[in-house]
Coordinates of C-alpha atoms in Angstrom, one line a residue:
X1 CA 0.0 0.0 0.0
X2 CA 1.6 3.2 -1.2
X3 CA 0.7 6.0 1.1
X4 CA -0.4 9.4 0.4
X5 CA 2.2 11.8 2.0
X6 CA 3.5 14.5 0.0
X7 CA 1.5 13.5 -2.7
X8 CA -1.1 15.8 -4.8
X9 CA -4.4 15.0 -5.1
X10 CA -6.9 17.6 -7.2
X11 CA -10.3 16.4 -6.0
X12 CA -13.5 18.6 -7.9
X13 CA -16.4 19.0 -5.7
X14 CA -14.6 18.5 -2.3
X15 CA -16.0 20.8 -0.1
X16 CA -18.1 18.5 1.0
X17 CA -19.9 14.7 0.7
X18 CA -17.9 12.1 -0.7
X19 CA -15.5 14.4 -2.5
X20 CA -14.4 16.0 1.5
X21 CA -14.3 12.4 2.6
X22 CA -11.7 11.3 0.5
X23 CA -9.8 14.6 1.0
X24 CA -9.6 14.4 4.8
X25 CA -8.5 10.4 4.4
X26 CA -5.5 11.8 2.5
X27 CA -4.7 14.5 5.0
X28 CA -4.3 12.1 7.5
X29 CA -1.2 10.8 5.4
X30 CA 0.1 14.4 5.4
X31 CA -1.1 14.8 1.5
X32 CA -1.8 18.0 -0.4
X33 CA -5.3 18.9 -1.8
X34 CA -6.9 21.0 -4.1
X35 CA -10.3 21.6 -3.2
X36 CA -11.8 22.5 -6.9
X37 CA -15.1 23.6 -5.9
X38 CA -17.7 26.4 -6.4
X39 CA -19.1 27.2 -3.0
X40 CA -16.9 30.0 -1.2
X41 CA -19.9 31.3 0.4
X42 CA -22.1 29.1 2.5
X43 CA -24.8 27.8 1.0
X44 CA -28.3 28.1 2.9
X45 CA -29.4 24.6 2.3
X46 CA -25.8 22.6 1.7
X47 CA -22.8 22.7 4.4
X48 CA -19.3 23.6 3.7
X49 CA -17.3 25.4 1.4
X50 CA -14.1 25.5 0.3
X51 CA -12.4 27.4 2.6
X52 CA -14.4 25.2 5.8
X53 CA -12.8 22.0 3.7
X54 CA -9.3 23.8 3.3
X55 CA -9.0 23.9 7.2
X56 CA -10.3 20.4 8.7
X57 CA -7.4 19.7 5.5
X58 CA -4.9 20.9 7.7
X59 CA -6.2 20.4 11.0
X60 CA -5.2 17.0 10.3
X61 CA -1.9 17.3 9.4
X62 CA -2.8 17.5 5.1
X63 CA -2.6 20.9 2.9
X64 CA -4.8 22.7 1.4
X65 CA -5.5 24.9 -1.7
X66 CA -9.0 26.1 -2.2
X67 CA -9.7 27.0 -5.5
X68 CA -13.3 28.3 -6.8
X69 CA -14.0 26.1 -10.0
X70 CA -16.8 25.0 -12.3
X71 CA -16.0 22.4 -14.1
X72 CA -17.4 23.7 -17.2
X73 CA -15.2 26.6 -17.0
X74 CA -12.2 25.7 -19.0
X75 CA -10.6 28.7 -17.7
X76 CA -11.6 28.0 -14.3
X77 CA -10.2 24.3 -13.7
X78 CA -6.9 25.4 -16.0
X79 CA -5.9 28.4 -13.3
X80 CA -6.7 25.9 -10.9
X81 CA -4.2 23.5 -12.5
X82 CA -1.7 26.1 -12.8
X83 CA -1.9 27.0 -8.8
X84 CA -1.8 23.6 -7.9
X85 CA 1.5 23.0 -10.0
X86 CA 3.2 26.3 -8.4
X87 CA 2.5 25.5 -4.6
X88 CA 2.9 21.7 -4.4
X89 CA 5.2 21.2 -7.6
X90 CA 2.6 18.6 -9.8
X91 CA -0.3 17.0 -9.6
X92 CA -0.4 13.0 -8.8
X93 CA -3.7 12.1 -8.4
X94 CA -6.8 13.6 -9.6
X95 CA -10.2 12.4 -8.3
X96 CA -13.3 13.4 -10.9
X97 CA -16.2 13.5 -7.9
X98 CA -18.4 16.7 -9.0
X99 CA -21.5 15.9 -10.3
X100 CA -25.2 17.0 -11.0
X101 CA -28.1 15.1 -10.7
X102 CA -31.8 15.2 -12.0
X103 CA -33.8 12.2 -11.9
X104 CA -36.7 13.3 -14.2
X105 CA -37.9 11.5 -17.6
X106 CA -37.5 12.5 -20.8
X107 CA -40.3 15.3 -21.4
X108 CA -40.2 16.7 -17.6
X109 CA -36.6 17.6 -18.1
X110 CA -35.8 20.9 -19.0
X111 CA -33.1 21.5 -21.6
X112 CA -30.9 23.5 -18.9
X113 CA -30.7 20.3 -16.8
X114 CA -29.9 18.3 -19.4
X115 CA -27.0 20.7 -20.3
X116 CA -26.3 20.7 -16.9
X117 CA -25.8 17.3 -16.0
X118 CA -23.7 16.5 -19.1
X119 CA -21.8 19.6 -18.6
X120 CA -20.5 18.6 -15.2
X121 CA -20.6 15.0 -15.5
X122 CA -19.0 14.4 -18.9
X123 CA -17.8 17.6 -20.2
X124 CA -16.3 18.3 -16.4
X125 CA -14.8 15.2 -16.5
X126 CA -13.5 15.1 -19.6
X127 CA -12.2 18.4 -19.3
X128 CA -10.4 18.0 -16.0
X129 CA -9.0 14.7 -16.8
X130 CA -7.3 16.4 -20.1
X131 CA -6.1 19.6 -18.4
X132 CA -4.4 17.3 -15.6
X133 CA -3.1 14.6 -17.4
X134 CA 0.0 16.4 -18.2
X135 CA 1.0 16.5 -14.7
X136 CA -0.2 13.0 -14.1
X137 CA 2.5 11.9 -16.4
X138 CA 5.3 13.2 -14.9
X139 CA 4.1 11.3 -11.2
X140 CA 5.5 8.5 -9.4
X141 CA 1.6 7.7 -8.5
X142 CA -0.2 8.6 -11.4
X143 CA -4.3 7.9 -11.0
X144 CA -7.2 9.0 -11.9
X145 CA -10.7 8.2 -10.0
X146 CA -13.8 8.8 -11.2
X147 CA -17.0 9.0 -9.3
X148 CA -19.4 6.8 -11.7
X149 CA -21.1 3.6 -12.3
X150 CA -20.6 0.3 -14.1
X151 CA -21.5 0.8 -17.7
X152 CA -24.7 -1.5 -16.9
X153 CA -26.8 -1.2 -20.2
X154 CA -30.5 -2.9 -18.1
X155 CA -32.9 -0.2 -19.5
X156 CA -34.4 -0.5 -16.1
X157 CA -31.2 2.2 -15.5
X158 CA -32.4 4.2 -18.4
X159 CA -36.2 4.5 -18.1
X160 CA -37.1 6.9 -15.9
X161 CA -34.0 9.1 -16.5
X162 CA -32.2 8.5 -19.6
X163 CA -30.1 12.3 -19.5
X164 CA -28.7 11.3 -16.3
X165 CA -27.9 8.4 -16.8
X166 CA -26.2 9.5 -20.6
X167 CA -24.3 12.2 -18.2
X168 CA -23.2 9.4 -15.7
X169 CA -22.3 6.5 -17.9
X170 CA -19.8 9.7 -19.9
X171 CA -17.8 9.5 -16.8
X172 CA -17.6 5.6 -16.7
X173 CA -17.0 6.0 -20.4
X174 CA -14.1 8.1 -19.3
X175 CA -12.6 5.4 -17.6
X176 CA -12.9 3.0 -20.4
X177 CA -11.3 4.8 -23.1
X178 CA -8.1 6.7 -21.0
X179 CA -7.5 3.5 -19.0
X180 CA -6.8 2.1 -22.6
X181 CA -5.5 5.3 -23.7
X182 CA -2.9 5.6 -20.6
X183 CA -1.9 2.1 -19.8
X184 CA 0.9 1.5 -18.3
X185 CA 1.3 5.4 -17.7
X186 CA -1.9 5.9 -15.6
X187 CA -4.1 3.8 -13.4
X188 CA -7.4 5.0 -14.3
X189 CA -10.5 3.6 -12.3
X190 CA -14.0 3.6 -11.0
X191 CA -15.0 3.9 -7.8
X192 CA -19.3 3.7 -7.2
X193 CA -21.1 2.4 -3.7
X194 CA -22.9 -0.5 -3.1
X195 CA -25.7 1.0 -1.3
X196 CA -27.2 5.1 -0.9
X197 CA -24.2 7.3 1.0
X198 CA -26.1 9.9 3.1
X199 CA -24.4 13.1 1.7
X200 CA -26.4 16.9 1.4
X201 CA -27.7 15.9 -2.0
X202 CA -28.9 12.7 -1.0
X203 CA -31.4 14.3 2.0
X204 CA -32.3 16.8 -0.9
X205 CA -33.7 13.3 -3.2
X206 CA -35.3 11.7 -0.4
X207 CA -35.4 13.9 3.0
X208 CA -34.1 13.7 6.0
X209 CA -35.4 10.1 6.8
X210 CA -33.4 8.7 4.1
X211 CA -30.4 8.9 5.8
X212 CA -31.5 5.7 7.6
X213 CA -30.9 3.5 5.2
X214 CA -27.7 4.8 3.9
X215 CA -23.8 4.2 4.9
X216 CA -21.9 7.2 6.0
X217 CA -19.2 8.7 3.6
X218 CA -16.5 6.9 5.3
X219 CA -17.3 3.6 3.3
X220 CA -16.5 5.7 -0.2
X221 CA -13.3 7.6 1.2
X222 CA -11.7 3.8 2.6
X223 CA -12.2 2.5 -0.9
X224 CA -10.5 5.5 -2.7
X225 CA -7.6 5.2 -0.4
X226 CA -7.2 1.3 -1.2
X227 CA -7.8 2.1 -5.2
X228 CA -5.5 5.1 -4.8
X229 CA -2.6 3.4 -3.2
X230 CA -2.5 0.5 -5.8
X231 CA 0.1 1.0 -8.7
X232 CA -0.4 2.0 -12.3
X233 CA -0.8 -1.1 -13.6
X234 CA -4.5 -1.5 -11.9
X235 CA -6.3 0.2 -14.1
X236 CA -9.4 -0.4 -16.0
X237 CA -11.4 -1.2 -13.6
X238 CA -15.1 -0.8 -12.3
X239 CA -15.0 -0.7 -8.7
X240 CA -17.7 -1.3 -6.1
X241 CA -16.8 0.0 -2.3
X242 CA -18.0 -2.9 -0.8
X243 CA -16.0 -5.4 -2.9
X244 CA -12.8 -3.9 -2.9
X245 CA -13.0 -3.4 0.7
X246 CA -13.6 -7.0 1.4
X247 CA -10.3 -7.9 -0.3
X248 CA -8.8 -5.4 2.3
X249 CA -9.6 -7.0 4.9
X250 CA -12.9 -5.7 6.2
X251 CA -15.6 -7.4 7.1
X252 CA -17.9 -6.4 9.3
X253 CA -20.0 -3.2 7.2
X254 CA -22.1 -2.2 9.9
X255 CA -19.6 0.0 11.3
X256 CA -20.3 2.4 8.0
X257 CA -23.9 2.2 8.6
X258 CA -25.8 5.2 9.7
X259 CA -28.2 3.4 11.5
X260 CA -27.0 -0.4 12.1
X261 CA -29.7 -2.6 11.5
X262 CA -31.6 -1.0 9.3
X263 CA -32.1 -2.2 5.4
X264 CA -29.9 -0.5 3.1
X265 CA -31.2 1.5 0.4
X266 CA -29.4 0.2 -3.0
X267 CA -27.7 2.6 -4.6
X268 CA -28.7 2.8 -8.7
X269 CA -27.1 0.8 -11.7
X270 CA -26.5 -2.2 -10.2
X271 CA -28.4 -5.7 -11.2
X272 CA -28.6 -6.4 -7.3
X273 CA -30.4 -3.6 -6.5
X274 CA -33.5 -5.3 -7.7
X275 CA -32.9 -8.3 -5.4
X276 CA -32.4 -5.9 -2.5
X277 CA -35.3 -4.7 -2.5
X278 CA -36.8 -8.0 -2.7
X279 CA -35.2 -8.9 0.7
X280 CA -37.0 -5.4 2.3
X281 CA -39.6 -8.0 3.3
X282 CA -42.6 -10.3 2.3
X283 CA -44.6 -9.1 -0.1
X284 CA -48.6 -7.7 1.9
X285 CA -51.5 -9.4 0.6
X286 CA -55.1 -8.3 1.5
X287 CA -57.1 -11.7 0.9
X288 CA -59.5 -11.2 -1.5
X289 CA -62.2 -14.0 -1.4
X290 CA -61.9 -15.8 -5.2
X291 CA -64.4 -15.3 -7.6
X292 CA -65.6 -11.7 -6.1
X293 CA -67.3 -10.5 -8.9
X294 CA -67.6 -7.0 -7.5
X295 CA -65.3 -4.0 -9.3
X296 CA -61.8 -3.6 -8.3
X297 CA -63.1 0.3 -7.1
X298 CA -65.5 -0.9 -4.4
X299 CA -63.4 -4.2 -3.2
X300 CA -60.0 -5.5 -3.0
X301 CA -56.2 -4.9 -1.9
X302 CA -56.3 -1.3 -4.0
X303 CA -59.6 -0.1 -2.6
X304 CA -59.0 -1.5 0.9
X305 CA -55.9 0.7 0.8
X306 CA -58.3 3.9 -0.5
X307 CA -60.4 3.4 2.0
X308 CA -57.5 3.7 4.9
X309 CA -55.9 6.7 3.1
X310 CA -59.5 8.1 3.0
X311 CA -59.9 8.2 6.6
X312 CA -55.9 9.5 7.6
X313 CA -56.5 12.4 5.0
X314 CA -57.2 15.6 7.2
X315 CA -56.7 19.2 6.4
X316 CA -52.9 19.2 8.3
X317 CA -52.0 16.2 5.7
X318 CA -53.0 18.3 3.1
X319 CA -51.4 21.7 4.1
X320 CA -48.1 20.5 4.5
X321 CA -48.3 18.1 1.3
X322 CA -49.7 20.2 -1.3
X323 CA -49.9 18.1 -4.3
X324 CA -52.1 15.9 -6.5
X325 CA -51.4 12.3 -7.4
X326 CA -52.3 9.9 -9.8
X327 CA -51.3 6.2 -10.0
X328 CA -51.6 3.9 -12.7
X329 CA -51.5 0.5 -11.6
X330 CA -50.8 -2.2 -13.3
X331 CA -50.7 -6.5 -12.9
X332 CA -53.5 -8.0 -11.0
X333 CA -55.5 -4.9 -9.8
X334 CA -54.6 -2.8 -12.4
X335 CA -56.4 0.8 -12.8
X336 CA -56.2 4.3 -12.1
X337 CA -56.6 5.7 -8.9
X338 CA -55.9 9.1 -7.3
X339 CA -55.0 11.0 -4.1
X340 CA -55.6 14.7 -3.8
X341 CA -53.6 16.3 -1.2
X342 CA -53.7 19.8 -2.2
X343 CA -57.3 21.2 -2.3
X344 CA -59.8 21.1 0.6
X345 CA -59.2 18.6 3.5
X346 CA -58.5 16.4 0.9
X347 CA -59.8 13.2 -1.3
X348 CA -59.3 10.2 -2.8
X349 CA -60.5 7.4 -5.0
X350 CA -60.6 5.4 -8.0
X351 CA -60.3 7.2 -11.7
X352 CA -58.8 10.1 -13.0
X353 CA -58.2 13.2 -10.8
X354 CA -60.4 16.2 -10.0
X355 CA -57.9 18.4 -11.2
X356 CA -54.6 18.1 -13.3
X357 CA -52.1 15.8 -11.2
X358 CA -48.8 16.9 -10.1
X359 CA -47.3 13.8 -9.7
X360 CA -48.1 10.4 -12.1
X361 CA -46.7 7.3 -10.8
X362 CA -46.7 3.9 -12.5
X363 CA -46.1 0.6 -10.9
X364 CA -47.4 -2.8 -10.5
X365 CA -50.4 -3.0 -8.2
X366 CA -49.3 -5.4 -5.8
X367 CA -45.8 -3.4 -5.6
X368 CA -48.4 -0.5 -4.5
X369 CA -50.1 -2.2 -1.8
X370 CA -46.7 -3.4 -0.3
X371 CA -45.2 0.3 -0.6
X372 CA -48.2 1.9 1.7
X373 CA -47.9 -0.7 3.8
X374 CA -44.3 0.5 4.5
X375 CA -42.8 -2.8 3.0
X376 CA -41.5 -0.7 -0.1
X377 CA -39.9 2.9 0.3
X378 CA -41.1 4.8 -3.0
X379 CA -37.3 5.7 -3.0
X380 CA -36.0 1.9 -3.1
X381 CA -39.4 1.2 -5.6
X382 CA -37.8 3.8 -7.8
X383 CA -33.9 3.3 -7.9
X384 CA -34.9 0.1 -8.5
X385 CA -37.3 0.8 -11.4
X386 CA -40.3 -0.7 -9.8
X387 CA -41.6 3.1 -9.8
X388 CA -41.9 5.4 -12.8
X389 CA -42.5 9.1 -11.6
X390 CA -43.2 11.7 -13.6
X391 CA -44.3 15.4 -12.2
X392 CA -42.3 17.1 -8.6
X393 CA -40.0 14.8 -7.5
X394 CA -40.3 16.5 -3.9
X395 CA -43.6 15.9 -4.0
X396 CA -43.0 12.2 -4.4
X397 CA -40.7 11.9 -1.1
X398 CA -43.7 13.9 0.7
X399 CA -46.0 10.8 -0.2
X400 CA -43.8 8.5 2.4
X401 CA -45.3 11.2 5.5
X402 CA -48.5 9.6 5.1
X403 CA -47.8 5.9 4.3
X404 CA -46.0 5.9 7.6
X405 CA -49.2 6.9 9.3
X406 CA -50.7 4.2 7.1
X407 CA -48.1 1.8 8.1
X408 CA -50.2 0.5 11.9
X409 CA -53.5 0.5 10.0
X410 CA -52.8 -2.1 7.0

C-alpha cells in the first residue's frame, strides 16, 4: 500500500460529501489537496465550502488549496491547474467527484438540466481529466478516480432518467477509453457504492429520513484510499466500495452504517439492486375471497388501501403536502386511482383526478399495496425501477409522511 504523504491530489467537488471524505482520508497521510469547488460562500441549504474543507485539511496534518471552479469553466479548472503546480510542484492524483443530478424523464426535463448534467458529468470530466493529465504523467503515482457507475446497459437504469444516466455512464466512459488510452502510464478507475451514501444531495432526493438507510461517507473515502494506493498497472477497472473493501480485509459493514440494522437503500445501476429490494420483506397481501365479482373500485387490496388513506387524510396532511397524485397500476388490480392532497381537506379514489395531477406514478399494483404498507420505500421502488414518476419529484418523497401513518392500520 503506497501511502499518500507528500503526494497531490486535485479532488472537484470537495467541499463537501464524498469528494471532502476522500480529501480528509488523505490529510491524515500528510497529502496535499486542491479543493476545486464552487461554493466559497455558504450555502443556505448545503454545508461547507471551500475554505471550511481547506482547514479540517490541515487540522489533520494535510494541505490545502482552495480553489473556486466550475467544471465547465475551461478557464476556471486550468488556473486551478496552474496553482496547484506552483504550490505543491505537480499533480499526482486527480479524483473526478463533481457531479449534477436530475432524476426526471424524458419530457419533464428541462433542456438546462440536461445541459447541466452532461456539462459537469462528462464535459467536467473530460475536461479536467485532459487539463491534468500532463501532470499525471510526470508522477511516481499517477491515478485518476472517477466517481461513476458500471457501464450497466439494463434499460431499467435508463427509463425513468435517460439524461442522467447518458451524463453518468460519460464518466464511466471516461474510464474505459483513458485507462486504454494511458496504460501502463496511468491507473485510471472507477470507484461507485454498493448501497445510498447519506451526503447533502442525497437528503435533498429523499429527506431527512433517508439517511436511515444509507452508509456514512466513510465507506467511499476507505475505498478510494485502497484504489489510490495500488500502482499503475491497476487500471481499467469498475469498482464497487463494498467489494474492494472486502479484499482489504474488512468485514464487518455495519460499522459504515448510519443506523446499524436498518435495510440499506441500493444505490442505482446495479443488477442487485432489484434483489435488495426483494429482501425489504414479504410481499402484503389483502385476501380477497376468489371469484368476487364486485369492481376492483369498491373491493380489493387497492380499494381496501383507498379506504384507509380516505380516513388519515385531514386538512394538516393536506397543508403541508400540497400536491395531486395519480397512480396507474398495473398486474392483478390494475387501474387508475388518485389522491388529492392539495385542495380542501383532501380526497381520494378510483379514476382520473379532479384536477390536473402533479405527480403520475406507475407501478405494479401489488408493488403498491406493499409500498403503503411500508414494506416498499417509494425511493427503493424507484432506484430500483419498480416506480416510474413523472411530475415534482419533492412531492413524491412527501408521499412517504402519510404511508408511515398508514403503516399501523394495513
Amino acid at each position: 500500500m503506497i501511502k499518500l504523504a507528500g503526494q497531490t491530489l486535485f479532488i472537484t467537488g470537495a467541499s463537501r460529501g464524498i469528494g471532502k471524505a476522500i480529501a480528509l482520508k488523505a490529510a491524515k497521510d500528510g497529502a496535499n489537496v486542491v479543493i476545486a469547488a464552487k461554493t466559497a460562500q455558504a450555502h443556505p441549504k448545503l454545508p461547507g465550502t471551500i475554505y471550511t474543507a481547506a482547514e479540517e485539511i490541515e487540522a489533520l496534518g494535510g494541505k490545502a488549496l482552495p480553489c473556486i471552479v466550475d467544471v465547465r469553466d475551461e478557464k476556471q479548472i486550468g488556473e486551478a491547474v496552474e496553482q496547484a503546480v506552483r504550490k505543491f510542484g505537480g499533480i499526482d492524483i486527480l479524483v473526478n467527484n463533481a457531479s449534477a443530478i436530475n432524476l426526471t424523464g424524458t419530457l419533464e426535463t428541462p433542456m438546462k438540466k440536461v445541459d447541466l448534467m452532461l456539462g459537469v458529468n462528462l464535459r467536467g470530466t473530460y475536461l479536467t481529466s485532459k487539463l491534468c493529465i500532463p501532470h499525471l504523467l510526470k508522477s511516481k503515482n499517477p491515478h485518476i478516480l472517477n466517481l461513476s457507475p458500471p457501464l450497466n446497459l439494463n434499460p431499467i437504469w435508463f427509463k425513468n432518467h435517460t439524461a442522467y444516466t447518458m451524463a453518468k455512464y460519460g464518466m464511466s466512459m471516461c474510464v474505459l477509453g483513458m485507462a486504454e488510452e494511458f496504460r501502463g502510464s496511468i491507473a485510471v478507475n472507477a470507484l461507485w457504492p454498493k448501497t445510498a451514501i447519506q451526503t447533502a444531495a442525497m437528503e435533498m432526493l429523499g429527506g431527512a429520513e433517508v439517511g436511515k438507510q444509507c452508509r456514512n461517507v466513510d465507506i467511499m473515502s476507505d475505498a478510494a484510499y485502497a484504489i489510490l494506493g495500488k500502482p499503475r498497472s491497476y487500471t481499467g477497472n469498475f469498482i464497487i466500495d463494498e467489494e474492494i473493501l472486502k479484499t482489504e480485509g474488512i468485514k464487518d459493514f455495519d460499522i459504515y452504517a448510519v443506523a446499524p440494522g436498518n435495510a440499506l437503500l441500493p444505490d442505482f445501476f446495479l443488477d442487485e439492486a432489484e434483489a435488495l429490494v426483494q429482501n425489504m420483506g414479504d410481499q402484503v397481501v389483502i385476501p380477497v375471497a376468489k371469484g368476487d365479482s364486485r369492481s376492483a373500485a369498491t373491493s380489493g387490496p387497492i380499494a381496501e388501501t383507498f379506504n384507509i388513506i380516505k380516513g388519515v387524510l385531514n386538512p394538516d396532511i393536506v397543508k403541508s403536502t400540497g400536491g395531486v397524485y395519480k397512480f396507474n397500476l398495473s398486474g392483478e388490480h390494475a387501474g387508475v386511482w388518485f389522491i388529492d392532497m392539495k385542495n380542501g381537506g383532501g380526497s381520494a379514489g378510483s379514476g382520473e383526478p379532479p384536477v390536473k395531477a402533479d405527480v403520475v406514478m406507475t407501478m405494479d399494483s401489488a408493488d403498491f399495496t406493499k409500498m403503503f404498507a411500508g414494506k416498499l420505500k417509494p425511493t427503493m421502488a424507484f432506484m430500483s425501477g419498480k416506480l416510474m414518476i413523472k411530475g415534482d419529484m419533492t412531492l413524491a418523497i412527501k408521499m412517504e409522511k402519510m404511508m408511515s401513518m398508514m403503516k399501523s392500520k394495513l
